[in-house]
Coordinates of C-alpha atoms in Angstrom, one line a residue:
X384 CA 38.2 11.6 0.9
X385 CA 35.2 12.0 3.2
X386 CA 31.7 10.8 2.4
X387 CA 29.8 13.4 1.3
X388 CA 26.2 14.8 3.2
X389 CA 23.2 15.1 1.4
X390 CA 20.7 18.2 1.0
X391 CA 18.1 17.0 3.0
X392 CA 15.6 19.4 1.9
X393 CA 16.8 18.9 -2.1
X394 CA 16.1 15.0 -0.9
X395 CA 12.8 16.0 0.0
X396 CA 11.8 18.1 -3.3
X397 CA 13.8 16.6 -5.9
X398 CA 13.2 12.3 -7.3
X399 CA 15.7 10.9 -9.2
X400 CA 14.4 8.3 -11.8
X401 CA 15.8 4.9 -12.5
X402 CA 17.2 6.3 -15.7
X403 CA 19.4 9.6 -13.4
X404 CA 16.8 12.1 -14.3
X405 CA 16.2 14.2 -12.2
X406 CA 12.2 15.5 -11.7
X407 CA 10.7 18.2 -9.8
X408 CA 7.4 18.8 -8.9
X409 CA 5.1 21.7 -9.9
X410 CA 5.1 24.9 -8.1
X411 CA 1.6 26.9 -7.2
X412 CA 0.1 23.8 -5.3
X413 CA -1.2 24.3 -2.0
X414 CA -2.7 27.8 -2.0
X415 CA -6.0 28.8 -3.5
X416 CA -6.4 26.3 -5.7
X417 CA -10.7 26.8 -5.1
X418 CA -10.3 28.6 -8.7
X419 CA -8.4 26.5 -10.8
X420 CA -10.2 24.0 -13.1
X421 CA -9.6 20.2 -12.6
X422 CA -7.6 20.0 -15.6
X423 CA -4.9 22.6 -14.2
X424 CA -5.0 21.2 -10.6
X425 CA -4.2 17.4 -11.8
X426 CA -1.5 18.8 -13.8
X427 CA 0.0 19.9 -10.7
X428 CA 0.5 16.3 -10.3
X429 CA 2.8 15.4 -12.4
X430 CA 6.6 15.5 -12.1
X431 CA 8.4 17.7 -14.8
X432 CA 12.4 17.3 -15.4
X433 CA 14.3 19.9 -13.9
X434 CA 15.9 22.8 -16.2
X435 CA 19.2 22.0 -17.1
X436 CA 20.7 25.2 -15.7
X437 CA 20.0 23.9 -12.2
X438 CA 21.3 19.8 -12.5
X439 CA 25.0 21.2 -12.1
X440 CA 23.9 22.8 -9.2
X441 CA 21.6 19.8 -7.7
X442 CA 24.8 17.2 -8.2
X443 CA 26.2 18.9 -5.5
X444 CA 23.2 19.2 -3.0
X445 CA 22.2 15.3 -4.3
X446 CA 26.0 13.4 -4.5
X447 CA 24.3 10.2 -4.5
X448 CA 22.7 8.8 -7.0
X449 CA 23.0 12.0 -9.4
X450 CA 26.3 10.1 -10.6

């Protein structure tokens, strides 16, 4: 069987931990974010796991190291 290609842009958006989670970051980021408080713009920060609807789905796009 051939070697599988990876999603470059789900390479990009999506971090895999050490323990094969798999952790997305926040939307709402980039755009006027003047208005938010600086509790709500450091939570953007952080990395949040990603549903587990969409992990079947990100297997595919991710074949490596999703195992």
């Amino acid at each position: 069987m051939p070697k599988l290609k990876t999603h470059k842009g789900a390479k990009s958006r999506f971090h895999i931990t050490g323990t094969g989670r798999l952790m997305r970051a926040k939307g709402m980021k980039s755009h006027l974010r003047r208005r938010r408080t600086k509790r709500t713009k450091r939570l953007f920060d952080e990395m949040v796991p990603v549903a587990a609807s969409d992990r079947r789905r990100l297997k595919r796009l991710l074949p490596y190291g999703t195992g």
